[in-house]
Tab-separated table of C-alpha atoms and ligand atoms in Angstrom:
chain	number	residue	atom	x	y	z
A	232	MET	CA	72.172	70.899	-116.263
A	233	ASP	CA	68.807	70.189	-115.405
A	234	THR	CA	65.976	72.973	-114.855
A	235	PRO	CA	65.601	73.763	-111.412
A	236	ALA	CA	61.952	72.888	-109.662
A	237	ALA	CA	59.601	76.175	-109.463
A	238	LEU	CA	58.371	74.704	-106.650
A	239	ALA	CA	61.288	73.418	-103.961
A	240	VAL	CA	61.547	73.405	-99.870
A	241	THR	CA	65.509	74.454	-99.523
A	242	ARG	CA	65.355	74.362	-96.005
A	243	LEU	CA	63.125	72.649	-93.123
A	244	THR	CA	63.183	72.993	-89.800
A	245	LEU	CA	61.483	70.583	-87.166
A	246	THR	CA	60.886	71.083	-83.653
A	247	ARG	CA	59.480	69.033	-81.169
A	248	PHE	CA	57.412	67.181	-83.899
A	249	ARG	CA	56.491	63.601	-83.406
A	250	GLY	CA	60.369	61.766	-82.860
A	251	TYR	CA	62.263	64.708	-83.700
A	252	ASP	CA	63.349	66.993	-80.740
A	253	SER	CA	64.630	69.162	-83.904
A	254	ALA	CA	65.804	68.953	-87.105
A	255	ARG	CA	66.877	70.804	-89.744
A	256	LEU	CA	67.832	69.677	-93.837
A	257	GLU	CA	68.643	71.684	-96.828
A	258	PRO	CA	67.006	69.809	-99.990
A	259	ASP	CA	67.595	71.613	-103.188
A	260	HIS	CA	65.695	71.476	-106.373
A	261	ARG	CA	65.987	68.167	-106.869
A	262	PRO	CA	64.215	65.207	-105.353
A	263	VAL	CA	64.608	64.252	-101.916
A	264	VAL	CA	65.248	60.425	-100.921
A	265	LEU	CA	64.868	59.629	-97.411
A	266	THR	CA	66.143	56.232	-96.424
A	267	GLY	CA	66.428	54.554	-92.618
A	268	PRO	CA	65.197	51.490	-90.717
A	269	ASN	CA	61.452	51.393	-89.535
A	270	GLY	CA	60.452	53.817	-87.270
A	271	ALA	CA	63.019	56.031	-87.919
A	272	GLY	CA	61.331	58.904	-88.746
A	273	LYS	CA	61.078	59.066	-92.269
A	274	THR	CA	57.277	59.868	-92.334
A	275	ASN	CA	57.209	62.022	-89.641
A	276	LEU	CA	59.350	64.287	-92.322
A	277	LEU	CA	57.055	63.757	-94.969
A	278	GLU	CA	54.230	65.091	-92.555
A	279	ALA	CA	55.792	67.714	-91.265
A	280	VAL	CA	56.325	68.959	-95.214
A	281	SER	CA	52.429	68.028	-95.246
A	282	PHE	CA	51.606	71.078	-93.009
A	283	LEU	CA	53.114	73.398	-95.316
A	284	ALA	CA	49.741	72.587	-97.234
A	285	PRO	CA	46.370	73.859	-95.187
A	286	GLY	CA	44.691	70.686	-93.747
A	287	ARG	CA	45.870	68.283	-90.828
A	288	GLY	CA	48.757	66.511	-92.869
A	289	LEU	CA	49.149	63.242	-94.267
A	290	ARG	CA	48.090	61.619	-91.520
A	291	GLY	CA	44.792	63.571	-90.484
A	292	ALA	CA	46.274	64.089	-87.191
A	293	LYS	CA	45.040	66.170	-84.119
A	294	LEU	CA	47.679	69.232	-83.495
A	295	SER	CA	48.239	67.669	-80.179
A	296	GLU	CA	48.955	64.012	-81.693
A	297	VAL	CA	52.062	65.882	-83.640
A	298	GLU	CA	53.722	67.269	-80.598
A	299	ARG	CA	56.618	65.601	-79.151
A	300	ILE	CA	56.358	62.663	-76.608
A	301	GLY	CA	58.960	62.763	-73.725
A	302	GLY	CA	61.810	64.646	-74.900
A	303	SER	CA	63.696	67.654	-73.393
A	304	ALA	CA	61.325	70.149	-74.000
A	305	GLY	CA	57.851	68.864	-72.261
A	306	ASN	CA	55.991	65.671	-72.525
A	307	GLY	CA	53.222	66.277	-75.005
A	308	THR	CA	51.511	68.659	-72.510
A	309	GLY	CA	52.399	72.132	-73.817
A	310	ALA	CA	55.480	73.337	-75.125
A	311	GLY	CA	54.117	73.239	-78.855
A	312	TRP	CA	55.658	71.909	-82.171
A	313	ALA	CA	56.685	73.709	-85.411
A	314	VAL	CA	57.814	73.647	-88.586
A	315	ALA	CA	59.415	76.089	-90.301
A	316	ALA	CA	60.635	75.934	-94.164
A	317	VAL	CA	62.250	78.012	-96.713
A	318	LEU	CA	60.578	77.669	-100.213
A	319	ASP	CA	61.540	78.562	-103.598
A	320	THR	CA	58.003	79.258	-105.469
A	321	PRO	CA	57.084	80.747	-108.989
A	322	THR	CA	56.897	83.955	-107.389
A	323	GLY	CA	59.801	83.844	-105.236
A	324	PRO	CA	60.827	82.724	-102.121
A	325	VAL	CA	58.849	82.293	-99.140
A	326	GLU	CA	59.376	81.625	-95.627
A	327	ILE	CA	56.300	79.521	-93.878
A	328	GLY	CA	55.685	78.770	-90.325
A	329	THR	CA	53.226	76.683	-88.745
A	330	GLY	CA	52.497	74.638	-85.371
A	331	ARG	CA	50.631	74.431	-82.607
A	332	GLU	CA	51.511	77.383	-80.227
A	333	LEU	CA	50.633	77.237	-76.743
A	334	SER	CA	50.513	79.994	-75.267
A	335	ALA	CA	48.257	82.122	-72.327
A	336	GLN	CA	45.950	83.162	-74.941
A	337	ALA	CA	45.519	79.458	-76.108
A	338	ALA	CA	43.721	78.494	-72.536
A	339	SER	CA	40.684	77.302	-74.520
A	340	GLY	CA	40.336	73.816	-76.100
A	341	ALA	CA	39.365	75.444	-79.118
A	342	GLU	CA	42.046	77.964	-79.169
A	343	ARG	CA	44.401	75.069	-78.450
A	344	ASP	CA	43.627	72.976	-81.252
A	345	ARG	CA	44.085	76.152	-84.128
A	346	ARG	CA	46.999	76.023	-86.123
A	347	VAL	CA	48.997	79.061	-86.191
A	348	VAL	CA	50.612	80.047	-89.679
A	349	ARG	CA	53.137	82.637	-90.289
A	350	VAL	CA	54.075	83.881	-94.058
A	351	ASP	CA	57.025	85.589	-94.314
A	352	GLY	CA	57.270	86.031	-90.394
A	353	HIS	CA	53.816	87.560	-90.550
A	354	PRO	CA	50.924	85.919	-88.737
A	355	ALA	CA	48.319	84.740	-91.085
A	356	LYS	CA	44.600	84.832	-89.888
A	357	GLY	CA	44.198	81.306	-91.040
A	358	GLN	CA	46.001	78.162	-92.587
A	359	THR	CA	43.998	78.369	-95.667
A	360	VAL	CA	46.556	81.168	-96.890
A	361	LEU	CA	49.288	78.001	-97.409
A	362	ALA	CA	47.358	77.315	-100.462
A	363	GLU	CA	48.519	80.518	-102.316
A	364	HIS	CA	51.931	79.402	-101.706
A	365	VAL	CA	52.508	75.781	-101.412
A	366	ALA	CA	50.924	72.765	-103.122
A	367	VAL	CA	51.433	69.227	-101.958
A	368	VAL	CA	50.229	66.150	-102.818
A	369	TRP	CA	51.026	62.687	-101.182
A	370	LEU	CA	50.615	58.961	-101.959
A	371	THR	CA	50.922	56.954	-98.409
A	372	PRO	CA	50.769	53.123	-97.652
A	373	GLN	CA	47.211	54.265	-95.559
A	374	MET	CA	46.083	55.421	-99.200
A	375	ASP	CA	46.269	51.749	-100.279
A	376	ARG	CA	42.520	51.713	-98.965
A	377	LEU	CA	41.341	55.097	-100.400
A	378	PHE	CA	38.886	53.597	-102.925
A	379	LEU	CA	37.861	51.101	-100.631
A	380	GLU	CA	36.741	53.153	-97.499
A	381	GLY	CA	34.329	56.059	-97.504
A	382	SER	CA	34.151	58.823	-99.437
A	383	SER	CA	35.854	61.251	-96.940
A	384	GLY	CA	39.331	60.335	-97.606
A	385	ARG	CA	38.468	60.788	-101.440
A	386	ARG	CA	36.812	64.038	-101.430
A	387	ARG	CA	40.319	64.886	-99.186
A	388	PHE	CA	42.717	63.604	-101.929
A	389	LEU	CA	40.344	65.377	-104.499
A	390	ASP	CA	40.315	68.847	-102.670
A	391	ARG	CA	44.338	68.583	-102.452
A	392	LEU	CA	44.440	68.400	-106.014
A	393	VAL	CA	41.931	71.703	-106.639
A	394	PHE	CA	44.032	73.770	-103.989
A	395	GLY	CA	46.788	73.581	-106.510
A	396	PHE	CA	44.851	75.047	-109.315
A	397	ASP	CA	42.713	77.088	-107.343
A	398	PRO	CA	44.307	78.338	-103.979
A	399	ALA	CA	41.005	80.272	-102.865
A	400	HIS	CA	39.425	76.797	-102.948
A	401	ALA	CA	40.552	76.172	-99.617
A	402	GLY	CA	39.064	79.157	-97.859
A	403	ARG	CA	35.578	78.259	-99.428
A	404	LEU	CA	35.583	75.047	-98.247
A	405	SER	CA	36.298	76.007	-94.710
A	406	ARG	CA	33.409	78.279	-94.875
A	407	TYR	CA	31.268	75.726	-96.293
A	408	GLU	CA	32.337	73.588	-93.480
A	409	HIS	CA	32.452	76.167	-91.078
A	410	ALA	CA	28.823	77.182	-91.772
A	411	LEU	CA	27.610	73.222	-92.108
A	412	ARG	CA	28.854	72.860	-88.303
A	413	GLU	CA	27.434	75.698	-87.006
A	414	ARG	CA	23.963	75.244	-88.686
A	415	ALA	CA	24.231	71.625	-87.148
A	416	ARG	CA	25.045	73.026	-84.046
A	417	LEU	CA	21.891	75.238	-83.655
A	418	LEU	CA	19.826	72.552	-85.115
A	419	ARG	CA	20.765	70.224	-82.644
A	420	GLU	CA	20.673	72.865	-79.700
A	421	GLY	CA	17.363	74.738	-80.798
A	422	HIS	CA	15.670	71.039	-81.667
A	423	ARG	CA	12.243	72.546	-80.961
A	424	GLY	CA	12.721	76.464	-80.825
A	425	TRP	CA	14.986	77.051	-83.881
A	426	ASN	CA	12.341	79.563	-85.414
A	427	GLY	CA	13.541	81.713	-83.275
A	428	ASP	CA	17.194	81.899	-84.761
A	429	GLU	CA	15.344	81.626	-88.362
A	430	GLY	CA	17.458	84.899	-89.463
A	431	TRP	CA	20.691	83.442	-88.240
A	432	LEU	CA	19.917	79.920	-89.716
A	433	SER	CA	18.871	81.362	-93.104
A	434	GLY	CA	22.028	83.225	-92.878
A	435	LEU	CA	24.002	80.170	-92.155
A	436	GLU	CA	21.966	78.333	-95.524
A	437	ASP	CA	22.849	81.124	-97.572
A	438	GLN	CA	26.613	81.037	-96.925
A	439	MET	CA	25.896	76.732	-97.529
A	440	ALA	CA	24.798	77.800	-100.674
A	441	THR	CA	27.164	79.956	-102.312
A	442	THR	CA	30.291	78.409	-100.931
A	443	GLY	CA	28.778	74.869	-101.365
A	444	VAL	CA	28.081	75.772	-104.876
A	445	ALA	CA	31.587	77.022	-105.702
A	446	VAL	CA	33.397	73.979	-103.879
A	447	ALA	CA	31.401	71.889	-106.318
A	448	ALA	CA	31.869	74.054	-109.268
A	449	ALA	CA	35.638	74.017	-108.709
A	450	ARG	CA	36.352	70.133	-108.396
A	451	ARG	CA	34.016	69.733	-111.093
A	452	ASP	CA	36.115	72.180	-113.114
A	453	VAL	CA	39.542	70.368	-111.695
A	454	VAL	CA	38.276	66.897	-112.232
A	455	GLN	CA	37.235	67.809	-115.878
A	456	ARG	CA	40.579	68.804	-116.992
A	457	LEU	CA	42.261	65.793	-115.293
A	458	ARG	CA	40.003	63.500	-117.291
A	459	ALA	CA	41.510	65.168	-120.087
A	460	ALA	CA	45.085	64.804	-118.858
A	461	CYS	CA	44.839	61.280	-117.149
A	462	GLY	CA	42.446	59.578	-119.481
A	463	ARG	CA	44.996	57.482	-121.570
A	464	ALA	CA	48.019	55.076	-120.174
A	465	VAL	CA	51.032	56.975	-119.783
A	466	GLY	CA	53.970	54.642	-120.132
A	467	PRO	CA	53.470	51.849	-117.599
A	468	PHE	CA	50.325	53.892	-115.690
A	469	PRO	CA	47.270	52.929	-116.480
A	470	GLY	CA	44.902	55.702	-117.829
A	471	ALA	CA	42.364	57.074	-114.921
A	472	ASP	CA	38.550	57.611	-115.822
A	473	LEU	CA	37.619	60.420	-113.309
A	474	THR	CA	33.986	61.697	-112.452
A	475	VAL	CA	33.166	63.847	-109.164
A	476	GLN	CA	29.545	62.291	-108.151
A	477	GLY	CA	27.161	64.287	-106.126
A	478	THR	CA	23.982	66.391	-106.552
A	479	VAL	CA	25.005	69.916	-106.558
A	480	GLU	CA	27.666	68.419	-109.362
A	481	ARG	CA	24.505	67.154	-111.259
A	482	TRP	CA	22.808	70.684	-110.759
A	483	LEU	CA	25.822	72.353	-112.121
A	484	ASP	CA	25.470	69.625	-115.421
A	485	ASP	CA	21.744	70.744	-115.993
A	486	GLY	CA	21.980	74.605	-115.431
A	487	PRO	CA	23.665	77.397	-114.210
A	488	ALA	CA	25.439	78.238	-110.805
A	489	LEU	CA	22.713	80.753	-109.753
A	490	ALA	CA	20.223	77.997	-109.483
A	491	ALA	CA	22.060	75.232	-108.180
A	492	GLU	CA	22.575	78.120	-105.338
A	493	ASP	CA	18.683	78.530	-104.964
A	494	ALA	CA	18.173	74.910	-105.063
A	495	LEU	CA	20.727	74.018	-102.463
A	496	ARG	CA	19.716	76.696	-100.412
A	497	ARG	CA	15.448	75.066	-100.645
A	498	SER	CA	16.974	72.021	-99.954
A	499	LEU	CA	18.757	73.188	-96.907
A	500	ARG	CA	15.559	74.846	-95.595
A	501	ASP	CA	13.540	71.772	-96.343
A	502	SER	CA	16.004	69.646	-94.194
A	503	ARG	CA	16.007	71.128	-91.131
A	504	ARG	CA	13.395	69.210	-89.417
A	505	ALA	CA	15.576	65.682	-90.801
A	506	ASP	CA	18.930	67.558	-90.209
A	507	SER	CA	18.042	68.370	-86.628
A	508	ASP	CA	18.038	64.826	-85.784
A	509	GLY	CA	20.498	63.302	-87.760
A	510	GLY	CA	22.864	66.104	-87.749
A	511	GLY	CA	25.249	67.292	-90.509
A	512	ALA	CA	23.022	67.861	-93.749
A	513	THR	CA	21.385	65.811	-95.836
A	514	LEU	CA	22.698	66.972	-99.017
A	515	GLY	CA	25.780	69.138	-100.144
A	516	PRO	CA	29.235	69.034	-101.433
A	517	HIS	CA	30.382	67.380	-98.052
A	518	LYS	CA	28.507	64.271	-99.499
A	519	SER	CA	30.276	64.324	-103.119
A	520	ASP	CA	32.344	61.460	-104.146
A	521	LEU	CA	35.354	61.314	-106.288
A	522	ALA	CA	34.586	58.214	-108.601
A	523	VAL	CA	38.005	56.658	-110.577
A	524	ARG	CA	37.551	53.723	-112.864
A	525	HIS	CA	40.730	51.849	-114.603
A	526	ALA	CA	40.466	52.930	-117.934
A	527	GLN	CA	41.399	50.257	-120.227
A	528	LYS	CA	40.242	47.725	-118.198
A	529	ASP	CA	36.812	49.472	-117.546
A	530	MET	CA	36.478	48.537	-114.157
A	531	PRO	CA	35.879	50.853	-111.034
A	532	ALA	CA	39.382	51.170	-108.809
A	533	ALA	CA	38.048	49.089	-105.897
A	534	LEU	CA	37.369	46.424	-107.957
A	535	CYS	CA	41.122	46.674	-109.229
A	536	SER	CA	43.863	44.660	-107.664
A	537	THR	CA	46.015	46.640	-104.565
A	538	GLY	CA	49.355	47.210	-107.168
A	539	GLU	CA	46.456	48.439	-109.724
A	540	GLN	CA	44.769	50.811	-107.238
A	541	LYS	CA	48.196	52.237	-106.938
A	542	ALA	CA	49.239	52.661	-110.330
A	543	LEU	CA	45.853	54.884	-110.813
A	544	LEU	CA	46.694	57.038	-108.040
A	545	ILE	CA	50.153	57.354	-109.682
A	546	ALA	CA	49.124	58.039	-112.728
A	547	ILE	CA	46.259	60.625	-111.238
A	548	MET	CA	49.302	62.181	-109.273
A	549	LEU	CA	51.354	62.872	-112.319
A	550	ALA	CA	48.338	64.500	-114.391
A	551	ASN	CA	48.075	66.493	-111.878
A	552	ALA	CA	51.492	67.946	-111.508
A	553	ARG	CA	51.749	67.931	-115.378
A	554	LEU	CA	48.714	70.328	-115.633
A	555	LEU	CA	50.141	72.390	-112.548
A	556	ALA	CA	53.843	72.615	-113.649
A	557	ALA	CA	52.363	73.575	-117.447
A	558	GLU	CA	49.583	76.277	-115.889
A	559	ARG	CA	51.432	77.990	-113.132
A	560	GLY	CA	54.781	77.438	-113.733
A	561	ALA	CA	55.398	74.528	-110.819
A	562	ALA	CA	54.385	70.936	-110.265
A	563	PRO	CA	53.492	70.467	-106.661
A	564	LEU	CA	55.968	68.725	-104.023
A	565	LEU	CA	54.928	65.176	-103.886
A	566	LEU	CA	54.988	63.150	-101.146
A	567	LEU	CA	55.567	59.343	-101.909
A	568	ASP	CA	55.273	57.902	-98.559
A	569	GLU	CA	57.421	54.192	-99.382
A	570	VAL	CA	56.005	53.879	-102.998
A	571	ALA	CA	59.034	53.327	-105.056
A	572	ALA	CA	59.593	49.627	-103.648
A	573	HIS	CA	56.187	48.783	-104.094
A	574	LEU	CA	56.538	49.268	-107.752
A	575	ASP	CA	58.234	46.672	-110.292
A	576	PRO	CA	61.494	48.090	-111.685
A	577	GLN	CA	60.110	49.207	-114.474
A	578	ARG	CA	57.491	51.158	-113.233
A	579	ARG	CA	59.799	52.354	-110.610
A	580	GLU	CA	62.289	53.938	-113.162
A	581	ALA	CA	58.955	55.252	-115.297
A	582	LEU	CA	57.771	57.017	-112.027
A	583	PHE	CA	61.639	58.843	-111.365
A	584	ASP	CA	61.436	59.593	-115.115
A	585	GLU	CA	58.400	61.433	-114.920
A	586	ILE	CA	59.416	63.388	-111.833
A	587	LEU	CA	62.341	64.367	-113.295
A	588	ALA	CA	60.769	65.589	-116.399
A	589	LEU	CA	58.164	67.583	-114.113
A	590	GLY	CA	61.164	68.764	-112.069
A	591	ALA	CA	58.760	67.780	-109.236
A	592	GLN	CA	60.583	67.934	-105.942
A	593	ALA	CA	58.958	64.680	-104.908
A	594	TRP	CA	59.806	63.259	-101.737
A	595	MET	CA	60.351	59.685	-101.332
A	596	THR	CA	61.095	57.125	-98.560
A	597	GLY	CA	62.222	53.817	-98.279
A	598	THR	CA	64.224	51.279	-96.312
A	599	ASP	CA	66.554	49.972	-99.313
A	600	ASP	CA	68.590	52.617	-100.482
A	601	SER	CA	69.373	50.418	-103.611
A	602	VAL	CA	65.764	51.050	-105.238
A	603	PHE	CA	66.789	54.576	-105.612
A	604	GLY	CA	70.046	53.570	-107.138
A	605	PRO	CA	68.499	54.770	-110.879
A	606	LEU	CA	68.380	58.166	-109.813
A	607	GLY	CA	71.994	58.255	-109.319
A	608	GLY	CA	72.983	62.021	-108.631
A	609	ALA	CA	69.325	63.497	-109.601
A	610	ALA	CA	68.259	63.272	-106.085
A	611	LYS	CA	69.739	64.683	-102.896
A	612	ARG	CA	69.675	61.889	-100.222
A	613	PHE	CA	69.277	62.167	-96.735
A	614	HIS	CA	70.033	58.902	-94.430
A	615	ILE	CA	67.557	58.812	-90.854
A	616	GLU	CA	68.110	56.679	-88.100
A	617	ASP	CA	66.459	57.561	-84.599
A	618	ALA	CA	64.993	60.936	-85.333
A	619	THR	CA	68.234	62.183	-86.714
A	620	VAL	CA	68.779	63.350	-90.173
A	621	THR	CA	71.953	63.375	-91.856
A	622	PRO	CA	72.702	64.355	-95.683
A	623	ALA	CA	74.024	60.947	-97.384
B	231	ADP	N1	53.797	62.671	-80.703
B	231	ADP	C1	55.547	61.539	-80.890
B	231	ADP	N2	56.277	62.077	-80.063
B	231	ADP	C2	57.340	61.391	-79.950
B	231	ADP	N3	57.556	60.010	-80.802
B	231	ADP	C3	56.496	60.109	-82.065
B	231	ADP	C4	55.214	60.670	-82.124
B	231	ADP	N4	54.309	59.942	-82.652
B	231	ADP	C5	55.110	58.974	-83.635
B	231	ADP	N5	56.155	58.915	-82.817
B	231	ADP	C6	57.551	58.019	-83.347
B	231	ADP	O1	57.925	58.394	-84.610
B	231	ADP	C7	58.029	56.865	-84.893
B	231	ADP	C8	57.931	56.502	-86.612
B	231	ADP	O2	58.178	57.268	-87.353
B	231	ADP	P1	57.847	57.128	-88.404
B	231	ADP	O3	58.330	58.446	-89.391
B	231	ADP	O4	56.600	56.711	-88.829
B	231	ADP	O5	58.847	56.211	-88.846
B	231	ADP	P2	59.018	55.440	-90.604
B	231	ADP	O6	60.701	56.278	-90.754
B	231	ADP	O7	59.324	54.101	-90.381
B	231	ADP	O8	58.393	56.070	-91.240
B	231	ADP	C9	57.911	55.504	-83.992
B	231	ADP	O9	58.583	55.447	-82.986
B	231	ADP	C10	56.539	56.890	-83.089
B	231	ADP	O10	56.918	56.089	-82.157
B	232	MG	MG1	57.106	55.249	-92.734
């Protein structure tokens, strides 16, 4: 018998989520295969799983976009949506509920777009607590452009990898981003007169300096470990050479974290004038980037073929999963949207073998059942049609 995956969704229910009025499925510890025609609701289901981790899910959606349009209970105007899951984790079973909850208290716009989170029935203060229970990494067709587009997608990709190793990263990142936004607002509103808010401004910059250096240090640490794990080719997947690039990261190469904090604090103070015009902040971990090279070709990922870029991403994901399985006793949930069909048979079978060896609950979608044939009985299959899920 195979060893049970240490992190697996065993029950998933969706309410007013995208095309689903309601849906319920009960996977087990095996990888999950979802097949069905275009538009059936396969990606929507992966998106629901992606909301078990902090963030905006695999489509980077606004909470309001996710809510079901049409259907029996409202038309995107106020009934809210929910995803609930029971998971087996290395520390035992956990129940997670999340969604957009609309109620009287949700009158203001800010409240309306706050994601509600419950863990074992208890309301959590924020969504960052999710990182303590669930690690989720995904690969979607949109990510074919990850190496070609701006750095924000690569930062989000990297941060999701970091959440798995260091659950506190989610909270730090959110505190950093909050302070960054608050400072930008203060500078913008106070345009001329922010001297009056000097204390507040310094406080925010202080918070940005401490959390910002912690964010950069955590990314740097994980990238170093991943480098070692994916530097060489594994089977048909290429070696990936990773570095995190950024000023704060460079400071951390050259000196202790406290010196980096001082330098960031100073830089923020010195750039107030420029930042009040430009918005944001000239410098900080929100500007960092993840640089990836194809190790065998010694070529930046952006110059590799689309297929090679995808193979690089798979290599990074698998290295990440191997490390997590070894260090924390569980591979992350892997959401592989339309990945299998685009690999040649050799790479596809290598991917399946890796997933099974890791004991990872990988959620894989495709329109064609036969692609998943090599998995045989090692996967749990569902068929989806018109937002209706049936065990296959
Ligand atoms: N908020 C929403 N309310 C209702 N339907 C939605 C919503 N968002 C997306 N959809 C529908 O979901 C369907 C796409 O589902 P998706 O999971 O992407 O399909 P696929 O099975 O091809 O991956 C589309 O028909 C789209 O119109
Ligand atoms: Mg899809």
